[in-house]
PDB file of C-alpha atoms and ligand atoms in Angstrom:
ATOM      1  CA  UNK A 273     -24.907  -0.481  19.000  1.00 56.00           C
ATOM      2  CA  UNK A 274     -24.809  -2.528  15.953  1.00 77.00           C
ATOM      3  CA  UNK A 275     -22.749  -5.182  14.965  1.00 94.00           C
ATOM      4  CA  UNK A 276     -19.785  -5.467  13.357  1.00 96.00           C
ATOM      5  CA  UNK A 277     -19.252  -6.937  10.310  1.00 96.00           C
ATOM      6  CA  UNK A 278     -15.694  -6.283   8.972  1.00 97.00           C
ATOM      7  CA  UNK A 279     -12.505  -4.871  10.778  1.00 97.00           C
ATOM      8  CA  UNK A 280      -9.436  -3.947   9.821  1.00 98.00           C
ATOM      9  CA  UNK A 281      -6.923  -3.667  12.325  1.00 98.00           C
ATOM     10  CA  UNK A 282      -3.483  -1.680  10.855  1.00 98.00           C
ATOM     11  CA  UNK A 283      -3.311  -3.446   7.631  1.00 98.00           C
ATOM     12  CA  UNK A 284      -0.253  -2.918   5.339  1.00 98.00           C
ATOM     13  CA  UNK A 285      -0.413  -4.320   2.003  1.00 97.00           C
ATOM     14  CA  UNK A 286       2.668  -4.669  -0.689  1.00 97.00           C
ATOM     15  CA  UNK A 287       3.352  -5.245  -4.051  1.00 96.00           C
ATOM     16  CA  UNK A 288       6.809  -5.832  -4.763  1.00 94.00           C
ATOM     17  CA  UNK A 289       8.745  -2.947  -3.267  1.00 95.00           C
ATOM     18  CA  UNK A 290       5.107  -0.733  -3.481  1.00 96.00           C
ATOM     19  CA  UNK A 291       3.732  -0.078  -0.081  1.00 97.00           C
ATOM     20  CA  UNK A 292      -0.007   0.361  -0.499  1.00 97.00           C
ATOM     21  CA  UNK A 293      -1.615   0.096   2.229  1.00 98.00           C
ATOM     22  CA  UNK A 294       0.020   1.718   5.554  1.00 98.00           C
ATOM     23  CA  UNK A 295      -1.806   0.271   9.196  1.00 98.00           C
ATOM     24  CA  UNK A 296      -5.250   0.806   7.831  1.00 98.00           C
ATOM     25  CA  UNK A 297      -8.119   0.848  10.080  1.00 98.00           C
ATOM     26  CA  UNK A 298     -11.594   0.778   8.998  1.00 98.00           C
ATOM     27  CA  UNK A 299     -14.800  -0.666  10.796  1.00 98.00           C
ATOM     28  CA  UNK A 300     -18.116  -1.433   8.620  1.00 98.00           C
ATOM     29  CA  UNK A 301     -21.078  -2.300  10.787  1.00 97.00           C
ATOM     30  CA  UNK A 302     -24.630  -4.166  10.158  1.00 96.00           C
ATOM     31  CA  UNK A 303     -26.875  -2.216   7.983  1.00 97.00           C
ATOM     32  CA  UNK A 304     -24.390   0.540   7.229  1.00 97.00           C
ATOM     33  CA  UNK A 305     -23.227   2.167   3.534  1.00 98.00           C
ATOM     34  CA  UNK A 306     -19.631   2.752   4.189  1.00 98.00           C
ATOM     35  CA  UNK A 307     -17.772   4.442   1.526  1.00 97.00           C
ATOM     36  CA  UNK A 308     -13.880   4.909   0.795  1.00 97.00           C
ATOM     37  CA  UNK A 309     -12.965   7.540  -1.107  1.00 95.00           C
ATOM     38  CA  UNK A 310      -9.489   8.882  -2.603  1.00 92.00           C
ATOM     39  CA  UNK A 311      -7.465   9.724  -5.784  1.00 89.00           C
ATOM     40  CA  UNK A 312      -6.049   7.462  -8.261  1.00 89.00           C
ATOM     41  CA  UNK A 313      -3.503   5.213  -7.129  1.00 92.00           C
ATOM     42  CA  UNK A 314      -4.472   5.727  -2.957  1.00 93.00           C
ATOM     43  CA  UNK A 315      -4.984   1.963  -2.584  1.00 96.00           C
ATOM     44  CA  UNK A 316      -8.553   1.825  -2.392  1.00 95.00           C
ATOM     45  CA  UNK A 317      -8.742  -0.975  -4.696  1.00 94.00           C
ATOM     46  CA  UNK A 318      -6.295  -2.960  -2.647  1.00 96.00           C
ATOM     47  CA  UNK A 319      -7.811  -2.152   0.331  1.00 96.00           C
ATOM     48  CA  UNK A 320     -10.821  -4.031  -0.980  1.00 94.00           C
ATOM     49  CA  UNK A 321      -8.891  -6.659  -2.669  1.00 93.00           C
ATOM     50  CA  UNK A 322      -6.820  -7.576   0.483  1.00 95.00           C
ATOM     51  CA  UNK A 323     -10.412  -9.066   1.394  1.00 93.00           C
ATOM     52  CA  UNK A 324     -10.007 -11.760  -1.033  1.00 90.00           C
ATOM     53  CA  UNK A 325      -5.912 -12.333  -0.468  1.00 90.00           C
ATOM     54  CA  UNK A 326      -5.495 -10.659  -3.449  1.00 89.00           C
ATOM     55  CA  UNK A 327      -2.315  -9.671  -2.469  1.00 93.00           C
ATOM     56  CA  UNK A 328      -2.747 -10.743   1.214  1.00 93.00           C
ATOM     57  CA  UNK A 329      -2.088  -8.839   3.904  1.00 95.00           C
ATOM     58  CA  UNK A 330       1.463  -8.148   4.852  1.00 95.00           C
ATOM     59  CA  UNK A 331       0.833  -7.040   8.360  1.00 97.00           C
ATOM     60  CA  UNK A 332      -2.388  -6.550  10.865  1.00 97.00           C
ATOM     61  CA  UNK A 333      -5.379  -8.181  10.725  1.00 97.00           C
ATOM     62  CA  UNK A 334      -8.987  -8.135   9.195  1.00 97.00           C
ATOM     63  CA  UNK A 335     -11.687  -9.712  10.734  1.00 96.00           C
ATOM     64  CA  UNK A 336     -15.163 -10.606   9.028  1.00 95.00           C
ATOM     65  CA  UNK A 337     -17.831 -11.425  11.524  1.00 93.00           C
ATOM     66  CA  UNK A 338     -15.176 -11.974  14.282  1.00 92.00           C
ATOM     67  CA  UNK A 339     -13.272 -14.057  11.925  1.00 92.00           C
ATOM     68  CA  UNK A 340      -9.567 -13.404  11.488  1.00 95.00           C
ATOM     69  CA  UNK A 341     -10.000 -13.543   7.708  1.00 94.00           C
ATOM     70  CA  UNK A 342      -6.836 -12.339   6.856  1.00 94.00           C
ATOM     71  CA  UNK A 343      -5.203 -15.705   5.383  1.00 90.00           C
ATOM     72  CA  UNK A 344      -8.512 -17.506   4.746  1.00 87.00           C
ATOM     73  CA  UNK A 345      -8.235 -18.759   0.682  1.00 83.00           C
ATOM     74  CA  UNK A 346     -10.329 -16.820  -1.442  1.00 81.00           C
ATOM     75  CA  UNK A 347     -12.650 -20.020  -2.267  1.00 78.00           C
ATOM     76  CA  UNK A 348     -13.821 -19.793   0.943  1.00 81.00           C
ATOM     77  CA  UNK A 349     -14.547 -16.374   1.249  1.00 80.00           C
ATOM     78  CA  UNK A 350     -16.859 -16.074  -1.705  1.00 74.00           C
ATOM     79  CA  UNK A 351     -18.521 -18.890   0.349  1.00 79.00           C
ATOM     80  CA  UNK A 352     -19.170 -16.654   3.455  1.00 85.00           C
ATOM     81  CA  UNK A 353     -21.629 -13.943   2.411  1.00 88.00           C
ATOM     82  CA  UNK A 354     -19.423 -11.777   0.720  1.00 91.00           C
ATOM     83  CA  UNK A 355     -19.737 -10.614  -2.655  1.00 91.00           C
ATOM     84  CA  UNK A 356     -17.697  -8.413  -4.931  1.00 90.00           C
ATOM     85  CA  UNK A 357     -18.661  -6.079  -8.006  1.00 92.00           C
ATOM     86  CA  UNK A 358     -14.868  -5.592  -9.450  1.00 87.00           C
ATOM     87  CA  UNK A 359     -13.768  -2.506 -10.948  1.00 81.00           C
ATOM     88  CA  UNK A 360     -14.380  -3.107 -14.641  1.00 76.00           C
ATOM     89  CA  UNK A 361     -16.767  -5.055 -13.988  1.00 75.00           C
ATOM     90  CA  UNK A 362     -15.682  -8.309 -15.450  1.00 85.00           C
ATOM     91  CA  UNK A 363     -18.639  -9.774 -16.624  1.00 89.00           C
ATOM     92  CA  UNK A 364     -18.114 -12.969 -18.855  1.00 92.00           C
ATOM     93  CA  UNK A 365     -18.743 -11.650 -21.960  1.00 92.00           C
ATOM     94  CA  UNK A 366     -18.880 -14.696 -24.167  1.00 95.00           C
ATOM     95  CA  UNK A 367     -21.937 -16.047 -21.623  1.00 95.00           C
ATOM     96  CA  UNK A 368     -25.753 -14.822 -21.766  1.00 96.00           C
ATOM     97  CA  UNK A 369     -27.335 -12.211 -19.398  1.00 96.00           C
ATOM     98  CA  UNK A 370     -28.743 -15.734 -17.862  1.00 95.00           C
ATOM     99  CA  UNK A 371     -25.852 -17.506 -17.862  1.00 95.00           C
ATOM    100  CA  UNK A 372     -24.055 -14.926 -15.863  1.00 95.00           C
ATOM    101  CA  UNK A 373     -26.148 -14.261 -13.063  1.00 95.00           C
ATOM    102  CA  UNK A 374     -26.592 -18.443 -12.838  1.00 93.00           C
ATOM    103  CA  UNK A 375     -22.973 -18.319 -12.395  1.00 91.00           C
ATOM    104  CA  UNK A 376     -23.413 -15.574  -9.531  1.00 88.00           C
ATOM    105  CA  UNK A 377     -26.022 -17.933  -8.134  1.00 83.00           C
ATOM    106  CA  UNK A 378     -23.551 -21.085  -8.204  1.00 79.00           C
ATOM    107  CA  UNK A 379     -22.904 -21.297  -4.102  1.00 75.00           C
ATOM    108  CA  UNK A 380     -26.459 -20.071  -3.160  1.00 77.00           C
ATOM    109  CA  UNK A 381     -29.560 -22.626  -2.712  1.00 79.00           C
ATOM    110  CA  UNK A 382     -30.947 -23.285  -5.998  1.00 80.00           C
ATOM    111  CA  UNK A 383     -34.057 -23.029  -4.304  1.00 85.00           C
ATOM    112  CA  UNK A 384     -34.122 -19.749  -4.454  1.00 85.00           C
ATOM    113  CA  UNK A 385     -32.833 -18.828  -7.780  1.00 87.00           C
ATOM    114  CA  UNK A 386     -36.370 -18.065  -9.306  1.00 88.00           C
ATOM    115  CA  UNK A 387     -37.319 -16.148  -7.162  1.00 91.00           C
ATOM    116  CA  UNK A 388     -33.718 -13.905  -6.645  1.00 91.00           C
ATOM    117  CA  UNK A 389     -34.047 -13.657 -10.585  1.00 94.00           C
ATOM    118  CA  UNK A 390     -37.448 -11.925 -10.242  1.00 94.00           C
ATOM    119  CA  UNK A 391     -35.941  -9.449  -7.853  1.00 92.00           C
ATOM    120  CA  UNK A 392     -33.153  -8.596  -9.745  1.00 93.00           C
ATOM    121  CA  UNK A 393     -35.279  -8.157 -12.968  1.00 94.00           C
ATOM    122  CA  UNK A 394     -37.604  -5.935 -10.718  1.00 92.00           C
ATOM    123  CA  UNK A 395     -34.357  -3.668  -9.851  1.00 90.00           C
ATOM    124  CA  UNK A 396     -33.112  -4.170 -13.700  1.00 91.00           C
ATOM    125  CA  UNK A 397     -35.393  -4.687 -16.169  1.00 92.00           C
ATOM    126  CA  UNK A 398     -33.266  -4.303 -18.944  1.00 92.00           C
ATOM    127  CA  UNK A 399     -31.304  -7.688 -18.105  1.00 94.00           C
ATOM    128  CA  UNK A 400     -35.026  -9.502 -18.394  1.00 94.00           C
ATOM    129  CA  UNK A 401     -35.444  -8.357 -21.843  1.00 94.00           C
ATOM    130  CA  UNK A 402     -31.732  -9.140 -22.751  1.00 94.00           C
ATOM    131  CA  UNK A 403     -31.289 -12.666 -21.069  1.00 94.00           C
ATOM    132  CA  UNK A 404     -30.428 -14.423 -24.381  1.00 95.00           C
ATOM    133  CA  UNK A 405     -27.878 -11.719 -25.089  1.00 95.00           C
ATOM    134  CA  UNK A 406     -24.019 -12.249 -24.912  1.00 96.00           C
ATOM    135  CA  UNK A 407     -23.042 -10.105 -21.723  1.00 95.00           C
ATOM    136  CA  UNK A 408     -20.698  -8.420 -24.225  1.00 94.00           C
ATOM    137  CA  UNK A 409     -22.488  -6.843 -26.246  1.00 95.00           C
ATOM    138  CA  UNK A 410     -24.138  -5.490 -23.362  1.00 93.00           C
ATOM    139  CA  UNK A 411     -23.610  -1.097 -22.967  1.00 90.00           C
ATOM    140  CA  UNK A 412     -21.277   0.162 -19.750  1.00 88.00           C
ATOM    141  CA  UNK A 413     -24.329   0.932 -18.287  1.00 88.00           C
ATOM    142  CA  UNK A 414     -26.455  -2.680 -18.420  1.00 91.00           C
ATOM    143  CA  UNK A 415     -23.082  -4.670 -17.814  1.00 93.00           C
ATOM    144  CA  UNK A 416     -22.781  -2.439 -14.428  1.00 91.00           C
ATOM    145  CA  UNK A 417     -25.923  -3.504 -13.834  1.00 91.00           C
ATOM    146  CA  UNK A 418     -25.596  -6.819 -14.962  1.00 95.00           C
ATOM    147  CA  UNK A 419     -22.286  -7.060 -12.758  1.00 94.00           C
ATOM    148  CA  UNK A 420     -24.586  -5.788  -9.964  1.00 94.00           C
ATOM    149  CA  UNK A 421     -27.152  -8.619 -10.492  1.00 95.00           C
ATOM    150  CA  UNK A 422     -24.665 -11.251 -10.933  1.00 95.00           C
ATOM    151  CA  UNK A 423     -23.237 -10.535  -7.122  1.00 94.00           C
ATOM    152  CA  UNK A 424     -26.990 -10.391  -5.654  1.00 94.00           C
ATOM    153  CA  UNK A 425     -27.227 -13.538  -6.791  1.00 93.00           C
ATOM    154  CA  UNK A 426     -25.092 -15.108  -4.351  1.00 91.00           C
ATOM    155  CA  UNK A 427     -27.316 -13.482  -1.673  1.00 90.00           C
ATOM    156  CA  UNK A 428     -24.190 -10.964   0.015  1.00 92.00           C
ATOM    157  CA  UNK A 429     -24.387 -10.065   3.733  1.00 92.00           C
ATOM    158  CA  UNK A 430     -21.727  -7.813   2.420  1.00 96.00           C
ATOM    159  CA  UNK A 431     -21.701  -6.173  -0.744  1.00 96.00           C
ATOM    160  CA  UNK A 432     -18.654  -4.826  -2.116  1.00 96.00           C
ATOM    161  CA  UNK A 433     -19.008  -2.205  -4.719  1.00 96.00           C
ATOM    162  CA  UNK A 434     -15.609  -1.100  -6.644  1.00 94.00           C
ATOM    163  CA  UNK A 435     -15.706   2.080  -8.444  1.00 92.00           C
ATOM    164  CA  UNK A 436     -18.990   0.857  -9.542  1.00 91.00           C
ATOM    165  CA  UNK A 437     -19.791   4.373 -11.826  1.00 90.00           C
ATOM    166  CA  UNK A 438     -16.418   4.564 -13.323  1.00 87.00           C
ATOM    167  CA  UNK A 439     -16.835   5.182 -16.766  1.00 83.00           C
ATOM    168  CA  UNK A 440     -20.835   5.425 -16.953  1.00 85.00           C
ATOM    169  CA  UNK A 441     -23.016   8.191 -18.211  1.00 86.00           C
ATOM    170  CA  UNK A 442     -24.882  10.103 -15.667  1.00 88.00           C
ATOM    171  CA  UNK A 443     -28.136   8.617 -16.509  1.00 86.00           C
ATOM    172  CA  UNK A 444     -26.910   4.928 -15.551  1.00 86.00           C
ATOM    173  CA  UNK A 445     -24.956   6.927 -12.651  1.00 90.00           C
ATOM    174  CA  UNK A 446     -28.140   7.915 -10.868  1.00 91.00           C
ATOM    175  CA  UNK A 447     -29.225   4.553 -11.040  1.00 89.00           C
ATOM    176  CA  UNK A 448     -26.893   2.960  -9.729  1.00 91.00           C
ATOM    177  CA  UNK A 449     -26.342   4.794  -6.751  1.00 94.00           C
ATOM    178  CA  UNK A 450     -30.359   4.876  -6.555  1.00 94.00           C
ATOM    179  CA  UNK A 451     -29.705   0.508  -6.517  1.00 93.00           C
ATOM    180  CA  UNK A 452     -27.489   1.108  -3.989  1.00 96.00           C
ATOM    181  CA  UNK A 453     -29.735   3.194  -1.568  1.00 96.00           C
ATOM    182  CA  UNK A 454     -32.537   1.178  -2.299  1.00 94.00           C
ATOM    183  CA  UNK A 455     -30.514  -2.455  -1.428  1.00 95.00           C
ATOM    184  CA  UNK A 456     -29.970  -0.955   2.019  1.00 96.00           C
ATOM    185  CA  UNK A 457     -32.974   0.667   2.578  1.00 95.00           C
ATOM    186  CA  UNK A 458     -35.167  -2.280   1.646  1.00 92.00           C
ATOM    187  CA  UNK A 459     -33.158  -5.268   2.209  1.00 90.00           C
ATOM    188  CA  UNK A 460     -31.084  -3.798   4.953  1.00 93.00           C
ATOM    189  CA  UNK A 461     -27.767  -4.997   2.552  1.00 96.00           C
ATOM    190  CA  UNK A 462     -24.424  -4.023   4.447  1.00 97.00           C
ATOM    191  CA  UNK A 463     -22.420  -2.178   1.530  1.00 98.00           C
ATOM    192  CA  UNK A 464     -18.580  -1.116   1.073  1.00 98.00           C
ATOM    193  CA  UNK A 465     -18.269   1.093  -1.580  1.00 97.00           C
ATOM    194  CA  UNK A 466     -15.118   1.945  -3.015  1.00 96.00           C
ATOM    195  CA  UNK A 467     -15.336   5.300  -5.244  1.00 91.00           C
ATOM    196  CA  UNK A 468     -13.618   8.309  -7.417  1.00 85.00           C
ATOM    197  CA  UNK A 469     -16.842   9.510  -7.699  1.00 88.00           C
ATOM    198  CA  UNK A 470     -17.537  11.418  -3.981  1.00 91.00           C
ATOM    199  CA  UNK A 471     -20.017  13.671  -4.250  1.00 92.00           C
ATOM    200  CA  UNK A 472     -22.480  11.062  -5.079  1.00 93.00           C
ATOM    201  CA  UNK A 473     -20.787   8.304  -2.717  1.00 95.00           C
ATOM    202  CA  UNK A 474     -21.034  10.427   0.498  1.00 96.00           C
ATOM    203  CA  UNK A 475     -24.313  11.189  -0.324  1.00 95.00           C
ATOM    204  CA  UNK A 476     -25.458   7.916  -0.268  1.00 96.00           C
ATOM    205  CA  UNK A 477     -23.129   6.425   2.697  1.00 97.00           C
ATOM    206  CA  UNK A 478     -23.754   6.618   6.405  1.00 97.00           C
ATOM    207  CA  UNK A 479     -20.106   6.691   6.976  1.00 97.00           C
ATOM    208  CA  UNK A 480     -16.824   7.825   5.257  1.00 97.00           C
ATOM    209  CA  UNK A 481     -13.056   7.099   5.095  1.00 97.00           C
ATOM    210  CA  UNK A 482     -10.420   9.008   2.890  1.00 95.00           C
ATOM    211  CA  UNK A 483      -7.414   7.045   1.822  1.00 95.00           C
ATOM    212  CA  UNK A 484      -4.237   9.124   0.226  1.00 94.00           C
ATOM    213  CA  UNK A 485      -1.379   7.124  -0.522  1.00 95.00           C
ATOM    214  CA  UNK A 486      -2.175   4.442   1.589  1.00 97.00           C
ATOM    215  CA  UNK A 487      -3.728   6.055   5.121  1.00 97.00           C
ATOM    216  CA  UNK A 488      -7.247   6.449   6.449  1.00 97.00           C
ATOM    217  CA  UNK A 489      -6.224  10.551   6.617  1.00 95.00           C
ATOM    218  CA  UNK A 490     -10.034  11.321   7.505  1.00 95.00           C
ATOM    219  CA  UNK A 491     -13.243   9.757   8.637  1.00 97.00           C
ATOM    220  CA  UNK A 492     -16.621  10.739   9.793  1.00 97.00           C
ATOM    221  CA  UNK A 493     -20.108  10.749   8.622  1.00 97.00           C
ATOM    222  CA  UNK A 494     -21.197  10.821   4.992  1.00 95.00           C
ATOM    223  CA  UNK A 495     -22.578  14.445   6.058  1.00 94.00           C
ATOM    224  CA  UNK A 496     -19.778  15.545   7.577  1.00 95.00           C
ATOM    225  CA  UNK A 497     -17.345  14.457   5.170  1.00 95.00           C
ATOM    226  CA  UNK A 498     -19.482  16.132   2.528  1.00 93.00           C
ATOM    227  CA  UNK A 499     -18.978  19.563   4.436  1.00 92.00           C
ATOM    228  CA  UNK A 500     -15.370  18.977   5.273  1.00 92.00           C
ATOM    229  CA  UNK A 501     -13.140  22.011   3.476  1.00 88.00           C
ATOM    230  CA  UNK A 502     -10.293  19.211   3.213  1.00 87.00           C
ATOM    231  CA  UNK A 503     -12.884  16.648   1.109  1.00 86.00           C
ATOM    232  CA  UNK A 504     -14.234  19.418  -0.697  1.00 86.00           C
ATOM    233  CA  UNK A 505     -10.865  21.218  -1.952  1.00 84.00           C
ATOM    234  CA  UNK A 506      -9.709  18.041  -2.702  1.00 82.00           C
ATOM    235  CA  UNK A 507     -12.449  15.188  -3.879  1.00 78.00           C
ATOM    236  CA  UNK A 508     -15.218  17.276  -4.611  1.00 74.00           C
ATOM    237  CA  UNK A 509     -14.409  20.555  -6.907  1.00 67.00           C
ATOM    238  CA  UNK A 510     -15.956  20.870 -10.140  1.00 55.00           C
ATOM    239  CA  UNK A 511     -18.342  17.964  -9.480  1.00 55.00           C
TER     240      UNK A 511
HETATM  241  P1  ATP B1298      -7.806   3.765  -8.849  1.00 81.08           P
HETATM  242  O1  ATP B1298      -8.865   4.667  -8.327  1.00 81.08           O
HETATM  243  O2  ATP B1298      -6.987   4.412  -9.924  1.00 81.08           O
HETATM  244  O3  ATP B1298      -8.312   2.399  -9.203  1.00 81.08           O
HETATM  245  P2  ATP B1298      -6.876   2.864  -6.241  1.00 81.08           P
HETATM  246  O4  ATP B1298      -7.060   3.878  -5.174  1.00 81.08           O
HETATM  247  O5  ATP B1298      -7.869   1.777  -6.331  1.00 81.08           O
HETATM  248  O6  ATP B1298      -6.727   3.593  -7.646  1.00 81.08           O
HETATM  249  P3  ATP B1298      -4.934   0.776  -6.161  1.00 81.08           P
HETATM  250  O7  ATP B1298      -5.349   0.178  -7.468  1.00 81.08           O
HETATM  251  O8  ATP B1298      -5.277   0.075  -4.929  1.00 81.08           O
HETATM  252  O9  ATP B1298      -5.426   2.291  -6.061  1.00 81.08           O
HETATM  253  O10 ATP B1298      -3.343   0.984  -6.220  1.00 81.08           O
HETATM  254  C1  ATP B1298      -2.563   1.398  -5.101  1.00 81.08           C
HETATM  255  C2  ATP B1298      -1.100   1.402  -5.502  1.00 81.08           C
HETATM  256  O11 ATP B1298      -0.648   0.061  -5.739  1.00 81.08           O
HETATM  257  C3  ATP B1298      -0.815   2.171  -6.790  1.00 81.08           C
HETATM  258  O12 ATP B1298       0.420   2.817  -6.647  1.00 81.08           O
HETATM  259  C4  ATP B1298      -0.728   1.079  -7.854  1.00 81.08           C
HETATM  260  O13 ATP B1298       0.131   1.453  -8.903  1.00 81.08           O
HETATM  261  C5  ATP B1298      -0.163  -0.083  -7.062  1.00 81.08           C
HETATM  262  N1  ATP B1298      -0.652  -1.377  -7.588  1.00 81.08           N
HETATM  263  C6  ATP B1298      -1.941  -1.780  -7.681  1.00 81.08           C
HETATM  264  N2  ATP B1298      -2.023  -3.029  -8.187  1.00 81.08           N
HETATM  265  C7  ATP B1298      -0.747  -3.426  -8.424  1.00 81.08           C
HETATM  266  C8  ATP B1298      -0.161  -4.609  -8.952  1.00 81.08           C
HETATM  267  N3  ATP B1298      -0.914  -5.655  -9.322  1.00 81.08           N
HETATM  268  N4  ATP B1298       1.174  -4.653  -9.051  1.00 81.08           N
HETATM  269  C9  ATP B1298       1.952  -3.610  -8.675  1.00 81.08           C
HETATM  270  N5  ATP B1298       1.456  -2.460  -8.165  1.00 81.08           N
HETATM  271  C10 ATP B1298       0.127  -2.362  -8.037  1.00 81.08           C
END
């Protein structure tokens, strides 16, 4: 069996008087697309966030490579192979194309900068022939991808993908979930992807949890979530 790489053991999460997460479990192991999926507002964000102590944990636990991670600072998480692409994106606009990926490179081995660069202008060449450019000025589509880049940098053992379509026309769509296929495929990349989107998210994922108002109510295979009468009446009609 392979390993596992994050747990969460009944995690509740609060903001204020909001409850929005409600004993969540949720296993992602070694090699594996995982993909939550759920309405607006069903905590999927925070699920991810919770990660990162951003809002910690209320109750349970989460463990990242048998780590109980669940108070660790969020300094030192960035620091431990994990690597975010937020909903929004978040780019720094003011900075170049370069400038921003460098900054997603700044706790990796400059060593290998050069050579992660090359990689990630082989996956996007777009960002090659807009290096000099400031990031905001960049289209949905190329800051997605330049969001994308920017967390490769760091050289994830887990890559954490929020809503990472939202907003995007289908063209940039298909290639991002093509990125996504092709990070695990090829590089064997370990990927949690959060995502409205779930037609083209359990297509891609090995596995699949659906979150409503702050439960896992359903999980199984990216397959057999796919087929599911509940995941189709509700997440997948009309797209
Ligand atoms: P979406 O797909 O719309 O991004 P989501 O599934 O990611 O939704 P969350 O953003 O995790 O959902 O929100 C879960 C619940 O927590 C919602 O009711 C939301 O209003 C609430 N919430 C999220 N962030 C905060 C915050 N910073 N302060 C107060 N409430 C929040």
């Amino acid at each position: 069996m392979s390993q596992t790489i994050l747990q969460y053991h009944g995690v509740h999460a609060h903001y204020g008087a909001i409850h929005a997460l409600r004993g969540v479990d949720l296993t992602v192991n070694q090699g594996e697309i995982v993909t939550l999926i759920g309405a607006n507002g069903a905590g999927k964000s925070t699920l991810m966030m919770t990660l990162f102590g951003k809002p910690v944990a209320s109750a349970g636990k989460i463990e990242y490579r048998g780590d109980d991670i669940t108070r660790t600072p969020t300094h030192k998480i960035s620091r431990q192979g994990l690597a975010l692409v937020p909903e929004g994106r978040r780019i720094f606009a003011r900075m170049t194309v370069l400038e921003n990926l460098q900054m997603g490179g700044c706790f990796s081995d400059p060593q290998h900068h050069a050579a992660d660069l090359q990689r990630i202008f082989g996956m996007f060449p777009i960002l090659e022939q807009r290096l000099q450019q400031r990031a905001g000025t960049l289209s949905g589509g190329e800051q997605q991808m330049l969001a994308i880049g920017r967390a490769l940098m760091s050289r994830p053992q887990l890559l954490l993908l929020d809503e990472p379509s939202l907003g995007l026309a289908p063209l940039y769509i298909k290639q991002v979930f093509r990125i996504i296929r092709e990070l695990n495929e090829r590089d064997g990349m370990t990927i949690l992807l959060v995502e409205q989107n779930a037609h083209h998210a359990l297509n891609v994922a090995h596995r699949g949890y659906v979150l409503q108002h702050g439960e896992i109510v359903l999980t199984g295979s990216g397959e057999e979530l796919l087929a599911s009468e509940e995941v189709r009446a509700a997440y997948l009609e009309g797209s």
